mmCIF file of C-alpha atoms in Angstrom:
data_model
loop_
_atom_site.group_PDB
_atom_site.id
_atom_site.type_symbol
_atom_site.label_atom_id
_atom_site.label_comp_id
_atom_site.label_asym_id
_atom_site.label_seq_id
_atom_site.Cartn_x
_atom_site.Cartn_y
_atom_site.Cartn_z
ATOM 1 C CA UNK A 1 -111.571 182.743 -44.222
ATOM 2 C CA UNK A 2 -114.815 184.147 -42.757
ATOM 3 C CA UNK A 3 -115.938 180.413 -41.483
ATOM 4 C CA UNK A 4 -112.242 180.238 -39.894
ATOM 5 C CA UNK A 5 -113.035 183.164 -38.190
ATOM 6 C CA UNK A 6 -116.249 182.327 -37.125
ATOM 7 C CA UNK A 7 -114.864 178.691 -35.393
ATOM 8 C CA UNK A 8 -111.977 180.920 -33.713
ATOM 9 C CA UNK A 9 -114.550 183.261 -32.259
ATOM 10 C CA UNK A 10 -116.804 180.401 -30.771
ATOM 11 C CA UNK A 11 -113.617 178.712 -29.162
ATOM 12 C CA UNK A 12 -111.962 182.218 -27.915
ATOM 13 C CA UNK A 13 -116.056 182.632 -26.501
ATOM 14 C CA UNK A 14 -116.146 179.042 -25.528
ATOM 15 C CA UNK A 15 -112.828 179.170 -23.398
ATOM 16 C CA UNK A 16 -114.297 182.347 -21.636
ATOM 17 C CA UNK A 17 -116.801 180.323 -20.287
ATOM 18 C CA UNK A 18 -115.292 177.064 -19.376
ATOM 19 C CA UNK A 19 -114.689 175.430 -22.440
ATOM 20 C CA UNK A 20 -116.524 174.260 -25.378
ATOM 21 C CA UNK A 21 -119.375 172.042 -24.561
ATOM 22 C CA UNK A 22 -119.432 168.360 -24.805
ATOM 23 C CA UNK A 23 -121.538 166.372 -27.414
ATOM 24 C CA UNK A 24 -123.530 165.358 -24.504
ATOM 25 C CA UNK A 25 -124.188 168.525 -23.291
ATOM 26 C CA UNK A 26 -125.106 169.892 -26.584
ATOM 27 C CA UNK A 27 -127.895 166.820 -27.067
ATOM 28 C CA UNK A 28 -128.995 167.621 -23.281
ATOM 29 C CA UNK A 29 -128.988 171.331 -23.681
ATOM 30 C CA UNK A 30 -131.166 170.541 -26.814
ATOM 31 C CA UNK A 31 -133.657 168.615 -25.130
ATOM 32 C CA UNK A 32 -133.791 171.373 -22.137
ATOM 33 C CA UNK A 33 -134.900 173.925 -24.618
ATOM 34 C CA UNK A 34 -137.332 172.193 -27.002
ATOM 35 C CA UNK A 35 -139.074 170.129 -24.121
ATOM 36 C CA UNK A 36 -142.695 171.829 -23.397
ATOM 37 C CA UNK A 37 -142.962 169.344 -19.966
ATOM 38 C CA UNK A 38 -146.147 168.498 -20.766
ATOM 39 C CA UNK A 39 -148.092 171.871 -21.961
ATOM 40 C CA UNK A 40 -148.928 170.523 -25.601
ATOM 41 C CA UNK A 41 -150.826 167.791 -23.820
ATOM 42 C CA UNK A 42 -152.495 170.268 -21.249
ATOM 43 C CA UNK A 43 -153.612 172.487 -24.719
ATOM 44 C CA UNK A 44 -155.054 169.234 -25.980
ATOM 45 C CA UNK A 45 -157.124 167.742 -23.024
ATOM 46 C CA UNK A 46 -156.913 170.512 -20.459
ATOM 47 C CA UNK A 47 -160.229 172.666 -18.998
ATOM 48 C CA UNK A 48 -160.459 176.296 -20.489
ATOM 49 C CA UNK A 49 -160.413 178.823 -17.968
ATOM 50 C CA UNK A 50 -159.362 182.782 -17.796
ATOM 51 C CA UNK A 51 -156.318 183.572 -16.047
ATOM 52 C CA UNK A 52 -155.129 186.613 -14.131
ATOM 53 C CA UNK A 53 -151.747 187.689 -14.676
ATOM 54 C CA UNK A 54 -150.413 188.904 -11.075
ATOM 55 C CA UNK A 55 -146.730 189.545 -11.304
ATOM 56 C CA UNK A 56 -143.837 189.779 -13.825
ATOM 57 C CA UNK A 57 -141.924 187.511 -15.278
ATOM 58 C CA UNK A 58 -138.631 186.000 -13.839
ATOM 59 C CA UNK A 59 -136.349 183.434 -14.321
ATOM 60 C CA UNK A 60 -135.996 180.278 -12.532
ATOM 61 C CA UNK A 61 -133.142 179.721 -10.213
ATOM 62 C CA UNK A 62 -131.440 176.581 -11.119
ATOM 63 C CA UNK A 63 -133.311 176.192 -14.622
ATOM 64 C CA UNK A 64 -132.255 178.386 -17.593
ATOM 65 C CA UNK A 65 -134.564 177.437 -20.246
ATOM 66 C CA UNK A 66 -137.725 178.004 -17.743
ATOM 67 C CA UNK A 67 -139.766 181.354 -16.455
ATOM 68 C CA UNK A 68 -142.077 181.682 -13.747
ATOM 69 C CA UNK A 69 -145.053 184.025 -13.408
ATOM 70 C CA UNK A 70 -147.781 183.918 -10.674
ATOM 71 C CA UNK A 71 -151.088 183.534 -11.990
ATOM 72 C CA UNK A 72 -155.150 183.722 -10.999
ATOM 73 C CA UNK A 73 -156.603 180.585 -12.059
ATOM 74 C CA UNK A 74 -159.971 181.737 -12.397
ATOM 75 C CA UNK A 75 -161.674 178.394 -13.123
ATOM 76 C CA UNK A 76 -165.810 178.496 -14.778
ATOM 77 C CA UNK A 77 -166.432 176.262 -11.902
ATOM 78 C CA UNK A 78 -165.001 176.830 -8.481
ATOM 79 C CA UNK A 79 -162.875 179.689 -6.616
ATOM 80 C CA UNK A 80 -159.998 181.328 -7.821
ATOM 81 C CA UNK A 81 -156.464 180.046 -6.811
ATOM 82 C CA UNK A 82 -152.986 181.479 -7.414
ATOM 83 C CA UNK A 83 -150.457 179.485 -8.609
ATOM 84 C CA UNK A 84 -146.655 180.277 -9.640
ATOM 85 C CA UNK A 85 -146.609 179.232 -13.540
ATOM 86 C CA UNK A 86 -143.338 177.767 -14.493
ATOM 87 C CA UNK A 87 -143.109 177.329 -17.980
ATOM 88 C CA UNK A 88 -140.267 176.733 -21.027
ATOM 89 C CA UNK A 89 -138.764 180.031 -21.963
ATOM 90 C CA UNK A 90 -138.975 178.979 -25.957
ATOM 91 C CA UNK A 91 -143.006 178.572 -25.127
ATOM 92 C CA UNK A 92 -143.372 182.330 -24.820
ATOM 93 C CA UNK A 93 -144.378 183.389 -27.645
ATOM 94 C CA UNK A 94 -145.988 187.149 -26.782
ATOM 95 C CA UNK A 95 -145.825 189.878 -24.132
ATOM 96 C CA UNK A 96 -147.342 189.007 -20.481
ATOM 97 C CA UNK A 97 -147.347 190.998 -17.485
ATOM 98 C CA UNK A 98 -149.202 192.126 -14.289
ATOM 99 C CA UNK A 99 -153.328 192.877 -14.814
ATOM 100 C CA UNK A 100 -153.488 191.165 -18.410
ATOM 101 C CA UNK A 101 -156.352 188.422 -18.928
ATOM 102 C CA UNK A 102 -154.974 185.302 -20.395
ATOM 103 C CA UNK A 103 -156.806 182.597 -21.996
ATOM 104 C CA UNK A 104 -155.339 178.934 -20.131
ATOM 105 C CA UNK A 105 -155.846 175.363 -20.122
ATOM 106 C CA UNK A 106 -156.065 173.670 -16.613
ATOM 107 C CA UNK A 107 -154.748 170.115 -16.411
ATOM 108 C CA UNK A 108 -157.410 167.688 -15.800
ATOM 109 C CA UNK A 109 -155.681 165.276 -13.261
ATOM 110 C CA UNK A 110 -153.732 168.494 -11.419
ATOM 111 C CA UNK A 111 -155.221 171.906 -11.239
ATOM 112 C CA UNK A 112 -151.656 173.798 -10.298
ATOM 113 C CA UNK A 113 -150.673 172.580 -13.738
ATOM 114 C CA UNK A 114 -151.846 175.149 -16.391
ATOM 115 C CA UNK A 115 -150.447 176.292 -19.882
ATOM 116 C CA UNK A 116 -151.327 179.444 -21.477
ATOM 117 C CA UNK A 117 -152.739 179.754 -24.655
ATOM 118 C CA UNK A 118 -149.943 181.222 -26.752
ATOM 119 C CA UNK A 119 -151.928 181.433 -30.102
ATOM 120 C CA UNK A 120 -154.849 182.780 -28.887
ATOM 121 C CA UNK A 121 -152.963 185.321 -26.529
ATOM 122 C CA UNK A 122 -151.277 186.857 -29.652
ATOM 123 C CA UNK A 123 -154.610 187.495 -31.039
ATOM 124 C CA UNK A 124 -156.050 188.874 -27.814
ATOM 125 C CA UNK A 125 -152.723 191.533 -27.960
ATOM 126 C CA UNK A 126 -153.450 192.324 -31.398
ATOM 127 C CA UNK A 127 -156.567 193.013 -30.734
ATOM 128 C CA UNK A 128 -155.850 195.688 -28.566
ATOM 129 C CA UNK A 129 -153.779 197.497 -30.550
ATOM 130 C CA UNK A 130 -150.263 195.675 -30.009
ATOM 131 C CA UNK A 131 -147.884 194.787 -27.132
ATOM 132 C CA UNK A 132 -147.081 198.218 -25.966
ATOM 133 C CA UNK A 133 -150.889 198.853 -25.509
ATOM 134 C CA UNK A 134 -151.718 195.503 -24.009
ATOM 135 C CA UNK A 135 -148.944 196.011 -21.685
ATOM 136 C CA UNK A 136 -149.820 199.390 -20.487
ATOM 137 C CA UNK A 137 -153.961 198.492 -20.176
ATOM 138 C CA UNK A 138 -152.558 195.604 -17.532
ATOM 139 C CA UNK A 139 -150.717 197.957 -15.727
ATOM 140 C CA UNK A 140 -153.686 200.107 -15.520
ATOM 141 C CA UNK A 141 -155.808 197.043 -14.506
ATOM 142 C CA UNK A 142 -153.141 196.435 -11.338
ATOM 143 C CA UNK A 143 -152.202 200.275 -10.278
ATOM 144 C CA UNK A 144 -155.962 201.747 -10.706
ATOM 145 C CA UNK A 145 -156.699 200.275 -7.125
ATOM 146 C CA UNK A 146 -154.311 201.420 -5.661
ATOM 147 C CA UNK A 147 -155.831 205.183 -6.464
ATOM 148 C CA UNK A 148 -159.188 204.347 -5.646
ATOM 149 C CA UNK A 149 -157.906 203.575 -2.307
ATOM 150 C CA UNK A 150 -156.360 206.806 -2.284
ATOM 151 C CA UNK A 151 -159.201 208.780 -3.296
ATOM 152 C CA UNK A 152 -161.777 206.785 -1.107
ATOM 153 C CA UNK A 153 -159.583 206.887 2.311
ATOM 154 C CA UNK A 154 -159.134 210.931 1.323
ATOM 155 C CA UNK A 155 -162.644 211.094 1.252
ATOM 156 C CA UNK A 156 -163.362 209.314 4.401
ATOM 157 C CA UNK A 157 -161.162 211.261 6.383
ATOM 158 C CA UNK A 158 -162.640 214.535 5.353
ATOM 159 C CA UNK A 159 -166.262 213.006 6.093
ATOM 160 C CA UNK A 160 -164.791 211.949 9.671
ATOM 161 C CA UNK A 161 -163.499 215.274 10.363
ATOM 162 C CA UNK A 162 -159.793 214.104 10.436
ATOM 163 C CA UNK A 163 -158.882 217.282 8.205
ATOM 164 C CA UNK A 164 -155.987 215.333 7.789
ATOM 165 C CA UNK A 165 -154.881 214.122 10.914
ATOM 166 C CA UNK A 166 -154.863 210.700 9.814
ATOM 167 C CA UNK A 167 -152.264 210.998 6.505
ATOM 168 C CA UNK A 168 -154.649 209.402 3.387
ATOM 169 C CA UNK A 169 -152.297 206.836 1.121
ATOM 170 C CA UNK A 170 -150.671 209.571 -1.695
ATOM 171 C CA UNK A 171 -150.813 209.312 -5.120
ATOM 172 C CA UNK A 172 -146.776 209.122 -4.745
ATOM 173 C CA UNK A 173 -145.982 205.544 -4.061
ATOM 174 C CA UNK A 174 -148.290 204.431 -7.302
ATOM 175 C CA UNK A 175 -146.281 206.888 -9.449
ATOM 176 C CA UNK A 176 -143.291 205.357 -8.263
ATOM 177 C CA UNK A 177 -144.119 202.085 -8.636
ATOM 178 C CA UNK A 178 -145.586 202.305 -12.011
ATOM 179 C CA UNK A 179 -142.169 203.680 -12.942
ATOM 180 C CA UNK A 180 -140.515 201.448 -11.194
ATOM 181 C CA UNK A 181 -142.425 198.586 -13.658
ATOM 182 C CA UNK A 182 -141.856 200.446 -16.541
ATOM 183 C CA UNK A 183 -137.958 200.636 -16.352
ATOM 184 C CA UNK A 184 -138.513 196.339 -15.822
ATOM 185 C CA UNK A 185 -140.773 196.339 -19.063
ATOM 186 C CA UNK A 186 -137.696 198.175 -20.618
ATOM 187 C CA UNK A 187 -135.025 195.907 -19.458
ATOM 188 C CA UNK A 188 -137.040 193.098 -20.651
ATOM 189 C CA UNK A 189 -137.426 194.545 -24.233
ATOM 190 C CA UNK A 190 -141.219 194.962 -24.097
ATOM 191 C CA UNK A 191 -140.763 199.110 -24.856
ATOM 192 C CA UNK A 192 -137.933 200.969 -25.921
ATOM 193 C CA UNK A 193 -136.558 204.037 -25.257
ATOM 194 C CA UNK A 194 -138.517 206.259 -26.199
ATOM 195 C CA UNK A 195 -141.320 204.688 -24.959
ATOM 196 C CA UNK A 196 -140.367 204.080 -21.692
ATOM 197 C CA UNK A 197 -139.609 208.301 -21.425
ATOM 198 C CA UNK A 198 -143.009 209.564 -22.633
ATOM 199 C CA UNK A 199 -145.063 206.800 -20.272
ATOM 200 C CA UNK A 200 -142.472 208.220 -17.645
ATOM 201 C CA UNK A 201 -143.308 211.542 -18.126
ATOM 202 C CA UNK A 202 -146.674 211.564 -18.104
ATOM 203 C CA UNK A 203 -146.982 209.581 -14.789
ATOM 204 C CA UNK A 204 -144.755 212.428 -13.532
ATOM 205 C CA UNK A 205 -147.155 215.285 -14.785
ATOM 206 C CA UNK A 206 -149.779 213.382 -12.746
ATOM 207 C CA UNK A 207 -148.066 214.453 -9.792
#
């Protein structure tokens, strides 16, 4: 009765969304989400290098079992480069967001093909004390600029005499933003409620 039930719910589901698949589809669908497109090979032969993380993660338009992230190559020989990392969804196998460091392999015969080191970014994470904390260091790593700026063009209007005249960047606009990042780090499942309200309210005392 309860596997009857089960096959009725996947058609009624099915039909909501076009129909149930073909076998075809299923096989392709299959291949879409276990292919790595080339990363294992890239772990294997690839240069180490440190990346930059310098964004979020998004989806692809047009290609549901891949994510994008833009990333700082930083390579141990040579300037850094930024590239837009595209990789398979099922390959993500830990948190990564703006300001994290994260170990990569650089493809040999193309250096704007890279794959993260999934393995040794887990142990990097747990390392510092878990997701949430990893998460919330990067965020520090990307915002904390932005108030040094503040500070330093406060500063250099007071030493010019301004008094003012010339507004200084606020501390405002990096509150909101940082809030702004944590309700996306929330929608994405990376904290949870509760989380999300006591990071939020202590970037509001700051004000």
């Amino acid at each position: 009765m309860g596997l009857f039930k089960d096959f009725k719910n996947m058609k009624a589901t099915a039909d909501e969304h076009g129909g149930m698949p073909s076998m075809k589809d299923v096989r392709r669908d299959i291949h879409s989400t276990f292919d790595d497109r080339g990363e294992r090979e890239i772990l294997a032969s690839g240069i180490a290098a440190k990346g930059i993380v310098r964004g979020f993660v998004s989806p692809v338009q047009g290609d549901r079992f891949a994510m994008q992230i833009p990333i700082e190559v930083q390579p141990l020989n040579g300037l850094p480069y930024t590239i837009n990392y595209v990789f398979p969804t099922v390959r993500m196998q830990t948190a990564i967001t703006a300001g994290m460091e994260v170990p990569i392999k650089i493809d040999r015969a193309d250096p704007n093909r890279i794959a993260v080191q999934w393995d040794a970014q887990k142990a990097s994470i747990a390392a510092a004390g878990g997701e949430y904390a990893a998460v919330e260091a990067g965020m520090a790593q990307t915002y904390s600029g932005v108030a040094n700026a503040s500070m330093e063009q406060a500063m250099k209007n007071l030493r010019d005499g301004t008094g003012g005249a010339t507004p200084p960047t606020t501390f405002a606009p990096d509150v909101q933003s940082r809030i702004e990042k944590l309700e996306q780090l929330k929608a994405a499942g990376l904290i949870d409620a509760g989380q999300y309200e006591a990071k939020k309210q202590k970037l509001l005392d700051e004000l």
